[in-house]
XYZ file of C-alpha atoms in Angstrom:
528
model
C -0.034 -0.233 -0.290
C 1.914 3.312 -1.003
C 1.047 5.118 2.025
C 2.181 9.338 2.008
C 3.366 10.044 5.452
C 3.929 14.329 6.376
C 5.971 16.029 9.388
C 3.174 17.228 11.553
C 2.889 19.297 14.434
C 0.060 18.113 16.348
C -0.347 14.483 16.721
C -3.881 13.266 18.361
C -3.605 10.268 19.963
C -7.359 9.347 21.468
C -7.703 11.477 23.557
C -8.297 15.113 22.228
C -5.047 17.260 22.418
C -5.219 21.219 23.123
C -2.656 23.137 20.759
C -2.025 26.713 21.243
C -0.820 28.802 18.894
C 0.877 31.748 20.377
C 2.635 32.276 24.195
C 3.027 34.439 26.736
C -1.134 34.728 27.699
C -1.019 36.303 30.531
C -4.467 37.674 32.709
C -7.611 38.500 31.129
C -9.040 41.301 32.861
C -12.412 40.306 33.750
C -15.287 41.818 31.537
C -19.128 41.279 32.466
C -20.124 42.526 29.513
C -17.964 40.200 27.216
C -18.878 37.005 29.572
C -21.877 37.745 28.532
C -22.310 38.383 24.899
C -23.379 35.268 23.049
C -20.511 33.321 21.867
C -20.299 32.941 18.367
C -19.567 29.900 16.557
C -18.599 29.127 13.097
C -19.993 26.047 10.535
C -19.941 24.975 6.918
C -22.895 22.745 7.923
C -26.263 25.268 7.691
C -29.332 23.092 8.186
C -31.673 21.840 5.885
C -34.453 21.648 7.859
C -35.892 22.749 11.002
C -38.082 19.499 11.577
C -36.582 16.658 12.836
C -38.988 14.344 11.247
C -37.903 15.959 7.961
C -33.814 15.611 8.209
C -31.351 12.504 8.666
C -28.138 14.776 8.174
C -25.738 17.515 9.798
C -29.660 19.865 10.607
C -28.425 17.571 13.929
C -25.714 19.722 14.486
C -28.843 22.213 15.172
C -31.877 19.954 16.784
C -29.074 18.915 19.347
C -28.758 21.724 21.550
C -32.383 23.900 21.315
C -34.397 20.008 20.794
C -34.670 16.863 23.885
C -34.132 13.263 23.218
C -35.039 10.499 26.067
C -31.788 10.307 25.775
C -28.170 11.107 25.536
C -24.934 11.342 26.218
C -23.274 12.838 29.355
C -20.013 14.206 29.138
C -17.823 12.226 28.453
C -19.975 9.170 28.156
C -19.869 6.034 25.072
C -23.423 5.234 25.865
C -26.819 7.598 26.460
C -27.524 8.655 29.547
C -30.974 10.160 30.330
C -32.016 13.282 28.935
C -35.746 14.183 28.912
C -36.235 10.282 30.355
C -35.451 10.012 34.721
C -34.360 6.374 33.804
C -35.072 3.593 30.736
C -33.990 0.310 30.096
C -35.200 -2.829 28.529
C -37.770 -5.019 30.425
C -37.309 -8.329 29.130
C -33.573 -9.788 28.345
C -34.344 -10.724 24.570
C -34.417 -7.337 23.419
C -37.959 -6.477 22.717
C -39.843 -4.038 24.919
C -37.919 -0.312 25.991
C -39.825 1.150 28.898
C -38.997 4.969 29.848
C -40.493 7.158 32.978
C -40.452 10.689 31.672
C -38.664 13.105 34.594
C -41.032 14.973 36.381
C -42.620 18.753 35.195
C -41.909 18.838 32.125
C -42.179 21.343 30.495
C -41.827 22.698 26.221
C -39.646 26.077 25.716
C -43.426 27.681 25.878
C -44.247 26.335 29.053
C -46.979 23.975 27.854
C -46.631 19.968 29.370
C -43.708 17.943 27.528
C -45.555 14.432 28.170
C -45.852 11.346 27.277
C -48.324 11.875 24.801
C -45.837 13.925 22.881
C -43.254 11.306 22.960
C -45.512 9.060 21.352
C -46.480 11.731 18.675
C -42.798 12.599 17.470
C -42.007 8.992 17.320
C -44.728 8.254 14.737
C -44.732 11.326 12.829
C -41.461 10.802 11.909
C -42.798 7.532 10.272
C -45.996 8.975 9.560
C -44.043 11.351 7.254
C -41.873 8.571 6.223
C -39.366 11.841 4.673
C -37.226 9.529 1.927
C -33.379 9.319 2.815
C -35.324 10.612 6.207
C -34.931 9.347 10.301
C -38.042 6.863 9.691
C -34.912 4.582 8.456
C -33.582 4.440 11.554
C -36.896 3.015 13.263
C -37.012 -0.099 11.719
C -37.058 -2.988 14.423
C -39.651 -0.223 15.719
C -43.332 -2.046 16.138
C -45.185 0.372 18.229
C -44.937 2.596 20.283
C -47.531 2.993 23.777
C -48.087 4.585 27.123
C -49.107 4.637 30.593
C -50.055 7.736 32.148
C -48.519 10.713 31.718
C -44.972 9.683 32.236
C -44.324 5.953 30.695
C -43.878 5.455 27.147
C -42.948 1.594 26.123
C -41.413 1.195 22.531
C -42.530 -2.262 21.293
C -39.565 -3.883 18.965
C -40.776 -6.190 16.113
C -37.438 -7.341 15.883
C -34.785 -7.810 18.790
C -32.569 -4.004 19.029
C -30.013 -3.930 20.914
C -28.831 -0.530 19.196
C -32.598 1.053 20.117
C -31.363 2.693 23.267
C -29.033 5.011 20.488
C -31.096 5.040 18.633
C -33.483 7.278 20.495
C -30.350 9.120 21.836
C -30.370 10.829 18.139
C -31.069 14.143 17.588
C -33.987 12.599 15.159
C -35.799 11.491 18.220
C -35.758 14.738 18.847
C -39.780 15.929 21.151
C -42.063 17.788 20.051
C -44.956 19.366 20.884
C -47.738 17.583 18.795
C -50.006 21.285 18.742
C -46.804 22.788 16.813
C -46.177 20.472 14.650
C -48.074 18.513 11.551
C -48.725 14.525 12.121
C -48.219 14.021 8.411
C -45.867 16.768 7.470
C -42.565 18.998 8.171
C -43.423 22.601 9.868
C -42.285 25.124 7.368
C -42.561 28.656 8.872
C -39.069 28.664 9.672
C -39.838 28.267 14.052
C -38.655 25.990 16.344
C -40.603 25.045 19.812
C -38.487 22.185 21.474
C -37.555 21.502 25.647
C -33.677 21.946 25.121
C -30.716 23.415 26.293
C -31.153 26.512 24.218
C -34.665 28.844 22.430
C -33.973 29.117 18.863
C -34.562 33.181 18.466
C -33.995 33.974 15.114
C -33.178 32.132 11.923
C -32.347 33.100 8.569
C -31.781 30.338 6.390
C -27.659 29.473 5.319
C -27.373 32.895 7.253
C -27.464 32.569 11.485
C -28.979 31.210 14.388
C -29.146 32.887 17.444
C -30.285 30.818 20.533
C -30.377 31.999 23.966
C -30.884 29.870 27.818
C -34.112 28.188 27.739
C -34.428 28.468 31.223
C -37.306 26.017 31.502
C -34.371 23.480 30.372
C -34.714 20.556 32.326
C -31.862 17.114 31.606
C -28.267 16.140 32.214
C -27.220 19.468 29.893
C -25.583 22.388 32.018
C -25.431 25.624 30.105
C -21.957 26.853 31.107
C -23.108 30.061 28.743
C -26.542 32.325 28.115
C -26.769 32.179 24.428
C -25.012 31.773 21.420
C -25.290 32.585 18.070
C -24.312 30.772 14.748
C -23.337 31.858 11.706
C -23.458 29.431 8.925
C -20.537 30.358 6.315
C -19.985 29.268 2.496
C -16.229 27.941 2.633
C -12.990 27.996 5.497
C -11.203 30.314 4.086
C -14.093 33.270 4.800
C -14.389 31.489 8.447
C -11.720 31.101 9.264
C -10.978 34.496 8.403
C -13.320 35.771 10.637
C -12.061 33.711 14.039
C -9.514 35.505 13.215
C -10.603 39.210 12.857
C -12.970 38.386 16.726
C -16.383 38.369 14.623
C -16.772 35.057 15.588
C -15.016 33.007 18.298
C -15.051 28.754 17.799
C -14.995 27.207 14.366
C -16.067 23.379 14.170
C -17.390 22.268 10.617
C -15.785 23.243 7.536
C -12.134 23.328 8.665
C -10.268 23.426 4.877
C -7.047 21.484 4.646
C -5.148 24.525 4.194
C -6.288 26.335 7.388
C -5.956 23.447 9.505
C -2.381 23.449 7.965
C -1.532 26.660 8.731
C -3.024 27.021 12.154
C -1.054 23.437 12.848
C 2.060 25.515 11.950
C 1.405 28.656 14.188
C 0.365 31.101 11.466
C -2.701 32.216 12.294
C -0.768 35.780 13.493
C -3.035 35.714 16.296
C -3.792 33.443 19.813
C -6.058 30.163 18.753
C -5.968 27.853 19.968
C -6.847 24.414 17.830
C -8.138 20.593 19.528
C -8.127 17.833 17.268
C -9.715 14.917 18.349
C -9.972 11.552 16.383
C -13.161 11.536 14.491
C -15.490 8.943 12.610
C -16.552 10.868 9.543
C -16.551 9.333 6.398
C -16.277 9.994 3.159
C -17.398 7.909 0.098
C -19.145 6.829 -3.064
C -22.411 6.302 -3.622
C -23.236 3.990 -7.259
C -27.161 4.682 -8.518
C -27.610 1.202 -9.266
C -30.692 2.333 -12.369
C -28.294 3.927 -13.927
C -27.230 1.972 -17.467
C -22.984 2.412 -16.860
C -22.857 3.268 -12.748
C -25.412 0.266 -12.248
C -22.858 -2.385 -13.555
C -21.228 -4.585 -11.439
C -18.420 -4.091 -13.074
C -18.092 -0.263 -14.105
C -18.196 0.207 -9.743
C -15.262 -2.524 -9.889
C -12.626 -0.921 -11.832
C -13.594 2.408 -9.904
C -12.673 0.753 -6.830
C -9.402 -0.329 -8.371
C -8.397 2.990 -9.959
C -9.174 5.058 -6.733
C -6.231 6.160 -5.079
C -7.202 7.137 -1.800
C -3.379 8.409 -0.058
C -3.472 10.587 -3.092
C -6.622 12.377 -1.752
C -5.784 12.358 1.077
C -2.024 13.918 1.084
C -2.795 16.102 -2.320
C -5.982 17.085 -2.044
C -6.220 17.392 2.568
C -2.544 16.957 3.808
C -3.192 14.234 5.638
C -5.530 15.410 7.527
C -7.930 12.925 6.502
C -7.181 8.740 6.926
C -7.727 6.993 3.202
C -10.595 4.276 4.682
C -10.859 1.010 3.013
C -14.368 0.471 4.352
C -17.524 1.686 5.399
C -16.439 0.764 8.933
C -14.253 3.084 10.145
C -10.610 2.626 12.556
C -11.406 2.660 16.172
C -15.024 0.640 15.945
C -15.170 -3.025 17.233
C -15.389 -4.564 14.033
C -13.684 -2.061 11.176
C -12.000 -4.001 8.392
C -10.008 -2.714 5.340
C -11.851 -5.424 2.763
C -11.649 -2.861 -0.379
C -7.832 -3.093 0.162
C -7.736 -6.356 1.006
C -9.417 -7.398 -2.691
C -7.851 -4.903 -5.067
C -4.178 -3.552 -3.494
C -2.608 -0.622 -4.931
C -4.893 1.298 -7.554
C -4.220 -0.292 -11.064
C -5.513 0.912 -14.401
C -4.373 -2.611 -15.881
C -6.571 -4.577 -13.105
C -9.514 -1.900 -13.964
C -8.916 -3.193 -17.851
C -9.163 -6.714 -17.461
C -12.715 -6.114 -14.778
C -14.130 -4.044 -17.618
C -12.244 -5.935 -20.627
C -13.692 -9.484 -18.820
C -17.649 -7.677 -19.014
C -17.629 -6.757 -22.581
C -16.533 -3.122 -22.002
C -14.081 -2.445 -24.173
C -14.358 2.019 -25.020
C -13.782 4.546 -22.408
C -16.920 4.280 -20.275
C -18.595 7.515 -19.140
C -19.297 8.641 -15.939
C -21.073 11.955 -14.225
C -19.499 12.202 -10.496
C -21.949 14.442 -8.507
C -20.957 17.134 -5.296
C -22.574 19.062 -2.964
C -20.801 22.745 -3.042
C -21.774 23.638 0.721
C -21.741 20.913 2.869
C -18.230 19.153 3.712
C -15.759 21.717 3.060
C -13.779 23.678 0.476
C -12.086 20.345 -0.155
C -14.660 18.664 -1.834
C -14.631 20.390 -5.100
C -10.912 19.717 -5.430
C -11.556 16.500 -4.346
C -13.477 15.533 -6.771
C -11.162 17.156 -9.547
C -8.870 14.432 -8.391
C -11.142 11.774 -8.673
C -12.075 12.544 -11.904
C -7.586 13.330 -12.937
C -7.377 9.584 -11.261
C -10.863 8.384 -13.155
C -9.458 9.454 -16.434
C -5.663 8.976 -16.537
C -6.233 5.525 -16.446
C -7.661 5.888 -20.178
C -10.959 3.710 -19.123
C -13.013 6.579 -18.121
C -14.432 9.716 -19.039
C -15.686 11.715 -16.037
C -18.320 14.907 -16.438
C -18.346 17.108 -12.850
C -22.196 18.195 -11.888
C -22.439 20.144 -9.006
C -25.584 21.383 -6.739
C -25.737 23.469 -2.459
C -27.027 20.743 -0.366
C -30.621 22.005 -0.558
C -31.176 21.682 -4.249
C -28.713 18.071 -4.000
C -30.080 16.360 -1.461
C -33.446 16.886 -3.510
C -31.739 15.456 -6.552
C -30.011 12.464 -5.030
C -33.334 11.154 -2.949
C -34.993 11.281 -6.872
C -32.422 9.331 -8.001
C -31.214 12.055 -10.460
C -26.750 11.141 -10.102
C -25.173 8.027 -11.603
C -22.727 8.807 -9.142
C -22.967 10.843 -5.704
C -20.667 11.871 -2.797
C -22.092 11.487 0.465
C -19.842 12.626 3.714
C -21.383 10.244 6.938
C -21.016 11.800 11.166
C -22.466 8.276 12.796
C -25.694 8.518 14.664
C -23.961 7.086 17.057
C -20.462 5.341 17.837
C -21.698 1.466 16.741
C -19.747 0.296 13.254
C -24.037 -0.615 12.549
C -24.093 2.677 11.757
C -21.651 2.848 9.826
C -23.935 -0.484 7.171
C -27.800 -0.190 8.410
C -28.555 3.065 7.482
C -27.234 2.664 3.800
C -29.161 -0.522 2.987
C -32.805 -1.660 3.082
C -35.300 -0.343 0.516
C -35.293 2.679 2.728
C -31.831 3.949 3.585
C -30.033 7.425 4.168
C -29.066 7.870 0.380
C -32.276 7.555 -0.502
C -31.520 4.907 -3.404
C -32.288 1.430 -2.488
C -30.018 -1.125 -2.166
C -32.296 -4.641 -0.671
C -28.630 -6.691 0.348
C -30.753 -9.144 1.645
C -28.414 -10.899 3.984
C -27.362 -7.962 5.778
C -30.723 -6.593 6.565
C -32.506 -9.614 7.440
C -29.827 -12.158 8.771
C -26.791 -10.051 9.511
C -28.023 -7.420 11.243
C -31.131 -8.788 13.083
C -28.196 -11.357 14.774
C -26.036 -7.893 15.964
C -28.779 -6.844 17.488
C -29.688 -9.750 19.620
C -26.079 -9.100 21.338
C -26.281 -5.899 24.292
C -22.656 -7.475 24.635
C -20.899 -5.844 21.057
C -18.057 -7.276 21.553
C -20.127 -10.114 20.048
C -20.998 -9.873 16.682
C -17.583 -8.707 14.755
C -17.605 -11.243 12.992
C -20.965 -10.468 11.583
C -20.447 -6.407 10.813
C -17.279 -8.348 8.758
C -19.259 -10.527 7.033
C -21.483 -7.590 6.275
C -18.440 -5.237 5.009
C -17.434 -7.752 2.749
C -21.169 -8.303 1.223
C -20.530 -4.383 0.747
C -16.546 -4.671 -1.078
C -18.343 -7.400 -3.086
C -21.129 -5.410 -4.508
C -18.958 -1.992 -5.281
C -22.516 0.033 -4.925
C -20.401 2.672 -2.106
C -17.019 3.193 -2.023
C -15.329 4.928 1.492
C -12.266 6.995 0.124
C -11.399 9.073 3.951
C -12.368 9.273 7.057
C -11.478 12.245 9.047
C -9.834 13.534 12.443
C -12.600 16.261 13.903
C -10.709 20.040 14.632
C -12.203 22.986 16.550
C -10.638 26.449 16.243
C -11.682 28.880 18.921
C -10.254 32.143 20.717
C -7.694 31.271 22.994
C -10.900 33.221 25.761
C -13.024 30.335 25.274
C -13.146 27.251 26.958
C -14.615 24.402 26.969
C -13.765 22.711 23.262
C -12.098 19.296 24.484
C -15.604 19.145 26.269
C -17.820 20.261 22.953
C -18.538 17.155 20.776
C -20.419 14.155 21.299
C -19.917 10.306 20.080
C -22.150 11.369 17.311
C -18.895 14.357 17.172
C -22.161 16.830 16.944
C -21.117 19.676 19.433
C -22.391 20.461 22.319
C -22.827 24.406 22.518
C -23.252 24.651 26.036
C -20.665 23.464 26.826
C -19.072 26.250 25.582
C -17.688 29.807 27.700
C -15.353 32.214 28.210
C -12.580 32.150 30.576
C -11.506 35.736 32.916
C -7.741 33.788 33.895
C -5.193 32.331 32.537
């Protein structure tokens, strides 16, 4: 395997590490007005919707902070704990019945009661709306929801599912007010009514979201600030410039590799901190089986034989990502290197043989689609590099097309793209969440992928087992099926970077296991 190495001034171990890019910081004067000013967070990942029933994407970053779920992740935890719930547990030994009891006196931010009826309504409407590529795909094991009085909810599963508590902890299962959200369609007035740590006081699509502390909130979170403003940027350069000019305090999603390298090399020109954490974000290609070319197995395998992941990681991303050879990333139980094991180093000669055995002798025309405003500034260069690699083999003629996320998402749900790029931030930290969301008739891709052995045998077996270390075999088999089909082609695994002004604290604790930022962890320092 060809691996590129570069000396880097920051190497993150499994624990999150922090690098301060300036020295000589002395005591800072306390400024009460500054202490109470909103913390401004920049990101390139704007929500596609404000309704949890309509989103299985980066919109969750906002949802986590303004809505509440029965379970969530206490600081430092990798398994869910109570949030809106007082407690939850399976009531049987077969992982078929899950019982939750709500905290006493819960209300939405406007004072209306949050009760068992609201929880049942919130779950039922996800399935009633059934948006293609939406969060209904997370509820495949759920049969029905019942309530007992005002505080008890019982989830009856149609098949054993040890991962169901993780599903309940995702922002997709945010609790909404039955009187404020339609039962069979997404809410579209640009407003939010939740019970999370913050209330959304103002929202300008693609521009900003203004959050203030919800004084009625009851849950595990302990806010360290009174208000947060999230600003949405089109690219990393603009965002980092705003950070350097003190127009924002923190950057999160979308830092470009060049900006990360600049910060690592201490060339920022002012006092900043860069926090690097181990990440489970992945980038991959999706092949549409209904396309006359992408639908052919030989074509997909030839692409898999040509793609040079180390070159993408080094040339485009400056080694701020790692090559990935399976849909399950490194660091999770069950990870394999199936694509490298089967294909080895990139080889145009091997790809040509694959195509010729399928009777394909001319150049294969492929159109590759990517989004312009979701996964960071390197997306366009990444796809130009893919085009260069594929056309350089002499076997493909590649056309590149792109759209902003909102229309891009609509396009792949309608099956418009032969090959398209996606990124994935995990719903929960388990290998299942890098397999199950992409297979089945209803999945996160909006592109049906039956995979009957995965959906009908391997996943059901794994879900019976609460000890996830005992299901490695099932996940390995599932990954090999994905390799054999080559309908999903993993490219790289990312790391997590947060850049912040040096007067901001809490960045090391701000990411949950799904790498969603918990804004309430951020605060301003008054002294060093």
